[in-house]
Short mmCIF file of C-alpha atoms and ligand atoms in Angstrom, two decimals:
data_model
loop_
_atom_site.label_atom_id
_atom_site.label_comp_id
_atom_site.label_asym_id
_atom_site.label_seq_id
_atom_site.Cartn_x
_atom_site.Cartn_y
_atom_site.Cartn_z
CA UNK T 148 0.00 0.00 0.00
CA UNK T 149 1.59 3.32 -1.05
CA UNK T 150 0.06 6.46 0.36
CA UNK T 151 -0.12 9.74 -1.58
CA UNK T 152 2.88 12.07 -1.81
CA UNK T 153 3.13 14.57 1.02
CA UNK T 154 2.58 18.26 0.44
CA UNK T 155 4.98 20.59 2.25
CA UNK T 156 3.76 21.48 5.75
CA UNK T 157 5.68 23.10 8.60
CA UNK T 158 5.27 22.18 12.27
CA UNK T 159 7.22 23.41 15.27
CA UNK T 160 6.69 24.06 18.97
CA UNK T 161 8.04 25.65 22.12
CA UNK T 162 7.57 24.53 25.72
CA UNK T 163 5.86 26.99 28.05
CA UNK T 164 8.25 26.39 30.92
CA UNK T 165 9.62 29.67 32.23
CA UNK T 166 10.35 32.65 30.03
CA UNK T 167 11.61 32.76 26.46
CA UNK T 168 15.22 33.54 25.60
CA UNK T 169 17.02 35.12 22.68
CA UNK T 170 17.93 31.52 21.76
CA UNK T 171 14.25 30.62 21.33
CA UNK T 172 13.74 33.78 19.30
CA UNK T 173 16.70 33.45 16.91
CA UNK T 174 16.79 29.65 16.76
CA UNK T 175 13.05 29.21 16.30
CA UNK T 176 10.40 31.95 16.36
CA UNK T 177 12.10 34.42 14.01
CA UNK T 178 12.67 31.68 11.45
CA UNK T 179 9.09 30.46 11.81
CA UNK T 180 7.89 33.93 10.81
CA UNK T 181 10.07 33.74 7.68
CA UNK T 182 8.58 30.37 6.71
CA UNK T 183 5.06 31.67 7.30
CA UNK T 184 5.79 34.70 5.14
CA UNK T 185 7.16 32.50 2.35
CA UNK T 186 3.61 31.22 2.07
CA UNK T 187 4.18 27.72 3.45
CA UNK T 188 1.40 26.02 5.41
CA UNK T 189 2.55 26.49 9.00
CA UNK T 190 1.45 25.10 12.37
CA UNK T 191 3.04 26.54 15.50
CA UNK T 192 2.28 25.01 18.84
CA UNK T 193 2.72 25.87 22.50
CA UNK T 194 3.63 22.39 23.71
CA UNK T 195 2.17 22.44 27.22
CA UNK T 196 2.09 18.63 27.49
CA UNK T 197 5.86 18.63 27.02
CA UNK T 198 6.25 21.26 29.74
CA UNK T 199 4.74 19.02 32.44
CA UNK T 200 7.42 16.36 31.93
CA UNK T 201 9.08 18.36 34.71
CA UNK T 202 6.97 19.83 37.51
CA UNK T 203 5.07 23.00 36.59
CA UNK T 204 3.02 25.00 39.00
CA UNK T 205 -0.46 24.97 37.37
CA UNK T 206 -1.04 28.74 37.53
CA UNK T 207 2.47 29.38 36.20
CA UNK T 208 1.85 26.92 33.34
CA UNK T 209 -1.34 28.75 32.34
CA UNK T 210 0.50 32.07 32.42
CA UNK T 211 3.50 30.75 30.50
CA UNK T 212 1.26 29.18 27.83
CA UNK T 213 -0.42 32.52 27.17
CA UNK T 214 2.91 34.33 27.29
CA UNK T 215 4.50 32.05 24.68
CA UNK T 216 1.42 32.51 22.46
CA UNK T 217 1.75 36.28 22.95
CA UNK T 218 5.44 36.08 22.00
CA UNK T 219 4.57 34.21 18.80
CA UNK T 220 2.00 36.84 17.78
CA UNK T 221 4.15 39.79 18.85
CA UNK T 222 7.06 38.39 16.81
CA UNK T 223 4.98 38.23 13.64
CA UNK T 224 3.19 34.89 13.67
CA UNK T 225 -0.16 35.87 12.20
CA UNK T 226 -3.08 33.66 13.29
CA UNK T 227 -4.70 34.41 9.95
CA UNK T 228 -1.73 32.83 8.14
CA UNK T 229 -0.46 30.22 10.63
CA UNK T 230 -2.31 27.74 12.80
CA UNK T 231 -1.41 28.74 16.34
CA UNK T 232 -2.60 26.59 19.24
CA UNK T 233 -1.63 24.79 22.41
CA UNK T 234 -0.96 21.09 22.28
CA UNK T 235 -3.28 19.85 25.05
CA UNK T 236 -6.34 21.21 23.19
CA UNK T 237 -5.81 18.62 20.44
CA UNK T 238 -6.06 15.19 22.06
CA UNK T 239 -4.65 13.48 18.97
CA UNK T 240 -1.13 14.36 20.18
CA UNK T 241 -1.58 12.12 23.23
CA UNK T 242 -3.26 9.37 21.22
CA UNK T 243 -0.63 9.18 18.50
CA UNK T 244 2.05 9.61 21.17
CA UNK T 245 0.87 6.36 22.75
CA UNK T 246 0.95 4.50 19.46
CA UNK T 247 4.50 5.77 18.90
CA UNK T 248 5.49 4.62 22.40
CA UNK T 249 4.73 1.17 21.05
CA UNK T 250 6.78 1.77 17.88
CA UNK T 251 9.89 3.45 19.35
CA UNK T 252 12.44 1.14 21.00
CA UNK T 253 13.86 1.59 24.49
CA UNK T 254 17.34 1.46 22.97
CA UNK T 255 16.51 4.47 20.80
CA UNK T 256 15.30 6.48 23.77
CA UNK T 257 18.43 5.59 25.71
CA UNK T 258 20.48 7.41 23.08
CA UNK T 259 18.66 10.75 23.48
CA UNK T 260 21.27 13.19 24.76
CA UNK T 261 18.71 15.70 26.01
CA UNK T 262 17.19 13.16 28.40
CA UNK T 263 20.66 12.37 29.73
CA UNK T 264 21.41 16.08 30.17
CA UNK T 265 18.09 16.86 31.84
CA UNK T 266 17.74 13.82 34.02
CA UNK T 267 21.44 13.85 34.88
CA UNK T 268 22.47 11.64 37.76
CA UNK T 269 18.93 11.39 39.11
CA UNK T 270 17.45 9.58 36.08
CA UNK T 271 15.66 7.17 38.44
CA UNK T 272 13.64 10.06 39.79
CA UNK T 273 12.84 11.64 36.41
CA UNK T 274 9.25 11.31 35.21
CA UNK T 275 8.39 8.58 32.74
CA UNK T 276 7.05 11.41 30.58
CA UNK T 277 10.50 13.02 30.35
CA UNK T 278 11.87 9.74 29.03
CA UNK T 279 9.05 9.27 26.51
CA UNK T 280 9.13 12.94 25.48
CA UNK T 281 10.79 12.42 22.06
CA UNK T 282 8.06 9.97 21.11
CA UNK T 283 5.40 12.61 21.90
CA UNK T 284 7.42 15.08 19.85
CA UNK T 285 7.31 12.66 16.92
CA UNK T 286 3.53 12.51 17.34
CA UNK T 287 3.32 16.34 17.32
CA UNK T 288 4.99 16.42 13.94
CA UNK T 289 3.50 13.34 12.31
CA UNK T 290 -0.07 13.96 13.48
CA UNK T 291 -0.13 16.60 10.74
CA UNK T 292 2.08 14.75 8.26
CA UNK T 293 4.45 17.71 8.59
CA UNK T 294 7.44 17.65 6.26
CA UNK T 295 9.56 20.54 7.60
CA UNK T 296 10.49 21.19 11.22
CA UNK T 297 12.33 24.48 11.90
CA UNK T 298 14.24 24.08 15.16
CA UNK T 299 17.50 25.01 16.85
CA UNK T 300 20.47 22.66 16.68
CA UNK T 301 19.61 21.03 20.04
CA UNK T 302 16.43 19.47 18.61
CA UNK T 303 18.09 17.78 15.65
CA UNK T 304 18.37 14.39 17.33
CA UNK T 305 14.66 14.43 18.19
CA UNK T 306 13.67 15.15 14.59
CA UNK T 307 15.94 12.34 13.44
CA UNK T 308 14.21 10.03 15.91
CA UNK T 309 10.89 11.17 14.42
CA UNK T 310 12.13 9.99 11.02
CA UNK T 311 13.06 6.62 12.53
CA UNK T 312 9.64 6.26 14.14
CA UNK T 313 7.90 7.15 10.87
CA UNK T 314 10.02 4.63 8.95
CA UNK T 315 9.44 1.84 11.47
CA UNK T 316 5.69 2.45 11.59
CA UNK T 317 5.48 2.48 7.76
CA UNK T 318 7.56 -0.68 7.61
CA UNK T 319 5.88 -2.65 10.42
CA UNK T 320 2.38 -1.85 9.20
CA UNK T 321 3.33 -2.16 5.53
CA UNK T 322 1.97 1.27 4.69
CA UNK T 323 4.74 2.68 2.55
CA UNK T 324 5.14 6.46 2.98
CA UNK T 325 2.03 6.87 5.17
CA UNK T 326 4.03 8.99 7.59
CA UNK T 327 6.51 11.33 5.84
CA UNK T 328 10.17 11.58 6.87
CA UNK T 329 10.23 15.18 8.14
CA UNK T 330 13.30 17.35 7.54
CA UNK T 331 14.85 19.29 10.40
CA UNK T 332 15.29 22.85 9.12
CA UNK T 333 18.28 24.23 11.00
CA UNK T 334 19.42 27.31 9.14
CA UNK T 335 20.97 30.72 9.63
CA UNK T 336 23.76 32.04 11.83
CA UNK T 337 22.08 31.53 15.22
CA UNK T 338 20.87 27.94 15.44
CA UNK T 339 22.81 27.45 18.66
CA UNK T 340 22.93 30.61 20.74
CA UNK T 341 25.37 30.12 23.58
CA UNK T 342 25.36 31.12 27.24
CA UNK T 343 26.78 34.66 27.64
CA UNK T 344 29.03 33.64 30.54
CA UNK T 345 30.23 30.30 29.21
CA UNK T 346 30.50 29.77 25.46
CA UNK T 347 30.59 26.00 25.83
CA UNK T 348 26.98 25.88 27.08
CA UNK T 349 23.72 26.58 25.28
CA UNK T 350 21.72 29.64 26.31
CA UNK T 351 18.69 28.21 28.09
CA UNK T 352 15.77 29.38 30.15
CA UNK T 353 16.79 27.14 33.02
CA UNK T 354 20.43 28.22 33.43
CA UNK T 355 21.46 29.12 36.98
CA UNK T 356 22.13 32.84 36.50
CA UNK T 357 19.95 35.35 34.67
CA UNK T 358 23.14 37.04 33.41
CA UNK T 359 23.74 33.99 31.17
CA UNK T 360 20.81 34.75 28.92
CA UNK T 361 18.82 37.50 27.27
CA UNK T 362 15.12 37.07 27.98
CA UNK T 363 12.63 38.26 25.39
CA UNK T 364 11.07 40.45 28.07
CA UNK T 365 14.31 42.07 29.35
CA UNK T 366 14.27 45.87 29.31
CA UNK T 367 16.85 48.00 27.49
CA UNK T 368 19.06 48.58 30.56
CA UNK T 369 19.14 44.89 31.41
CA UNK T 370 20.05 43.92 27.84
CA UNK T 371 22.85 46.51 27.75
CA UNK T 372 24.18 45.31 31.12
CA UNK T 373 24.12 41.64 30.12
CA UNK T 374 26.01 42.21 26.87
CA UNK T 375 28.49 44.50 28.63
CA UNK T 376 29.23 41.76 31.16
CA UNK T 377 29.19 38.97 28.59
CA UNK T 378 32.41 37.00 28.70
CA UNK T 379 34.83 37.66 25.84
CA UNK T 380 38.59 37.47 25.39
CA UNK T 381 41.23 40.21 25.31
CA UNK T 382 41.38 40.26 21.50
CA UNK T 383 38.84 42.38 19.67
CA UNK T 384 37.11 41.41 16.46
CA UNK T 385 39.34 39.85 13.80
CA UNK T 386 39.42 40.71 10.08
CA UNK T 387 38.09 37.33 8.99
CA UNK T 388 35.75 34.68 10.36
CA UNK T 389 38.70 32.27 10.74
CA UNK T 390 40.03 34.63 13.40
CA UNK T 391 37.12 33.54 15.63
CA UNK T 392 38.19 29.91 15.68
CA UNK T 393 38.50 28.55 19.21
CA UNK T 394 36.90 31.74 20.59
CA UNK T 395 33.43 30.46 21.44
CA UNK T 396 32.22 33.53 23.35
CA UNK T 397 33.39 35.98 20.68
CA UNK T 398 31.90 33.85 17.92
CA UNK T 399 28.59 33.71 19.79
CA UNK T 400 28.28 37.49 19.97
CA UNK T 401 29.02 37.80 16.25
CA UNK T 402 26.44 35.11 15.46
CA UNK T 403 23.82 36.85 17.62
CA UNK T 404 24.52 40.12 15.82
CA UNK T 405 24.22 38.33 12.47
CA UNK T 406 20.94 36.65 13.48
CA UNK T 407 19.38 39.88 14.71
CA UNK T 408 20.48 41.93 11.70
CA UNK T 409 19.70 39.31 9.02
CA UNK T 410 23.30 39.26 7.85
CA UNK T 411 25.92 36.58 7.52
CA UNK T 412 28.64 36.42 10.21
CA UNK T 413 31.11 37.30 7.41
CA UNK T 414 29.25 40.57 6.76
CA UNK T 415 29.32 41.42 10.48
CA UNK T 416 33.06 40.78 10.63
CA UNK T 417 33.57 42.92 7.52
CA UNK T 418 31.72 45.78 9.21
CA UNK T 419 33.49 45.50 12.56
CA UNK T 420 36.94 44.23 11.53
CA UNK T 421 39.47 45.25 14.17
CA UNK T 422 36.86 46.81 16.49
CA UNK T 423 37.27 46.41 20.24
CA UNK T 424 34.53 45.03 22.48
CA UNK T 425 33.96 48.55 23.77
CA UNK T 426 32.56 49.40 20.36
CA UNK T 427 30.95 46.10 19.39
CA UNK T 428 29.07 45.29 22.60
CA UNK T 429 27.10 48.58 22.78
CA UNK T 430 26.24 48.23 19.08
CA UNK T 431 25.00 44.70 19.73
CA UNK T 432 22.96 45.85 22.73
CA UNK T 433 21.37 48.64 20.68
CA UNK T 434 20.50 46.21 17.92
CA UNK T 435 18.98 43.72 20.37
CA UNK T 436 16.91 46.44 22.04
CA UNK T 437 15.78 47.68 18.63
CA UNK T 438 14.51 44.21 17.72
CA UNK T 439 13.23 42.98 21.09
CA UNK T 440 11.66 46.10 22.65
CA UNK T 441 8.75 46.33 20.19
CA UNK T 442 8.11 42.60 20.69
CA UNK T 443 8.06 42.76 24.48
CA UNK T 444 5.87 45.88 24.42
CA UNK T 445 3.39 44.08 22.18
CA UNK T 446 3.57 40.96 24.38
CA UNK T 447 2.59 43.04 27.40
CA UNK T 448 -0.32 44.56 25.51
CA UNK T 449 -1.56 41.14 24.43
CA UNK T 450 -1.19 39.73 27.94
CA UNK T 451 -3.61 42.39 29.19
CA UNK T 452 -6.37 40.47 27.39
CA UNK T 453 -5.88 36.76 28.15
CA UNK T 454 -9.40 35.93 26.92
CA UNK T 455 -8.41 37.09 23.44
CA UNK T 456 -5.26 34.92 23.49
CA UNK T 457 -7.35 31.93 24.56
CA UNK T 458 -9.77 32.64 21.73
CA UNK T 459 -6.92 32.64 19.19
CA UNK T 460 -5.60 29.34 20.61
CA UNK T 461 -9.04 27.71 20.52
CA UNK T 462 -9.54 28.76 16.92
CA UNK T 463 -6.10 27.39 16.02
CA UNK T 464 -6.89 24.13 17.82
CA UNK T 465 -10.08 23.76 15.74
CA UNK T 466 -8.03 24.17 12.56
CA UNK T 467 -5.35 21.76 13.80
CA UNK T 468 -7.95 19.13 14.70
CA UNK T 469 -9.43 19.38 11.21
CA UNK T 470 -6.06 18.39 9.71
CA UNK T 471 -5.29 15.76 12.33
CA UNK T 472 -8.62 13.91 12.41
CA UNK T 473 -8.43 12.13 9.01
CA UNK T 474 -4.76 11.24 9.61
CA UNK T 475 -5.62 9.83 13.02
CA UNK T 476 -8.62 7.94 11.66
CA UNK T 477 -6.44 6.34 9.00
CA UNK T 478 -3.78 5.54 11.62
CA UNK T 479 -6.34 3.73 13.81
CA UNK T 480 -7.45 1.76 10.79
CA UNK T 481 -3.86 0.85 9.83
CA UNK T 482 -3.12 -0.30 13.40
CA UNK T 483 -6.29 -2.36 13.47
CA UNK T 484 -8.27 -0.56 16.13
CA UNK T 485 -12.02 -1.13 15.84
CA UNK T 486 -13.86 2.16 15.58
P1 TYM J 177 12.30 24.22 23.56
O1 TYM J 177 11.03 24.73 24.14
O2 TYM J 177 13.39 23.83 24.48
O3 TYM J 177 12.88 25.28 22.55
C1 TYM J 177 12.07 25.83 21.53
C2 TYM J 177 12.88 26.10 20.28
O4 TYM J 177 13.94 27.02 20.58
C3 TYM J 177 15.17 26.46 20.13
N1 TYM J 177 16.24 26.90 21.04
C4 TYM J 177 17.39 27.44 20.64
N2 TYM J 177 17.87 27.73 19.41
C5 TYM J 177 19.09 28.28 19.33
N3 TYM J 177 19.86 28.54 20.43
C6 TYM J 177 19.44 28.26 21.67
N4 TYM J 177 20.19 28.52 22.73
C7 TYM J 177 18.14 27.67 21.82
N5 TYM J 177 17.40 27.27 22.88
C8 TYM J 177 16.24 26.79 22.39
C9 TYM J 177 14.96 24.97 20.18
O5 TYM J 177 15.88 24.31 19.33
C10 TYM J 177 13.55 24.83 19.71
O6 TYM J 177 13.46 24.87 18.31
N6 TYM J 177 11.20 19.53 22.22
C11 TYM J 177 11.09 20.93 21.85
C12 TYM J 177 9.67 21.40 21.63
C13 TYM J 177 8.87 20.56 20.72
C14 TYM J 177 8.92 20.53 19.30
C15 TYM J 177 7.92 19.60 18.89
C16 TYM J 177 9.70 21.20 18.37
C17 TYM J 177 7.89 19.68 21.10
N7 TYM J 177 7.33 19.13 20.00
C18 TYM J 177 7.71 19.32 17.54
C19 TYM J 177 9.48 20.91 17.01
C20 TYM J 177 8.50 19.99 16.62
C21 TYM J 177 11.71 21.79 22.93
O7 TYM J 177 11.81 21.39 24.05
O8 TYM J 177 12.00 23.03 22.54
#
């Protein structure tokens, strides 16, 4: 049995666990807006079911879900062009997630580096959900037969696992090409924004110190202070990109500048060749404020009307369900469930 060819469709998501960082913006949201504006069919999801794989205070989860939705809209995701919703409103994610738990192998899950990083030495105490998380992520993507998944570098392994799950399902159930093999789309200069105090670590919302990251809601003074204190080395900016080799912190600041200004790192180096940090850091801070301030102002305005955000999410969930339902119905039939 060969299923029809898959039309291009974009799916991606962000967990509403704590605030959003510049890493989420440059590695994901900003690029999602570009894909939407290229006219692709796009679904963007606040993945609240993923968030609860580690403990979330219920009121904080509700707030964070609305805040991530507000960030999407404020950054340029247009609910008239993209399907914008939260995961738990579409129960098909959980249903397909279960089926994929029965397709994915324990050995595959054991290779997931993010689980090892997150669970650390206390893996025995981690939730079962945290372990199964990549299988739910595969369901998020494949529930819509999505073909393109724009993510930061850290999610690459999970999208590859999604391809493995799709292939094994298609093979085991002899339904050639029913689930597509989605492509991770990891493009641009800022697919791995690093911690401002330690260039060997990713910038993340859960890092110990707030000085390590730029939050999407930081004010101008805070952004300027964080870049000023960002770790660098005694050398200023080199004349060529090669001059940044082995200088993770310096490279990171150049990449952030490139991501925010829609330029290549080469172009940034050409503009600032030989400049000291005393010149580059304030320019970077100004650029970041220029880009982020209008977004955070709009986020605040949207957050004043949570009922309107909920309405947008409900509408998006209706649209998402309409795509998912026939795929899920066919999946149940393929698996042999009586309905
Ligand atoms: P999450 O919520 O950790 O991150 C959301 C997106 O932001 C990207 N990102 C970064 N990009 C560059 N530099 C950084 N420092 C940085 N930090 C985060 C992530 O790569 C991601 O694209 N499992 C996912 C959420 C998810 C998902 C999905 C994504 C659930 N289902 C289906 C795509 C498709 C996660 O935890 O992302």
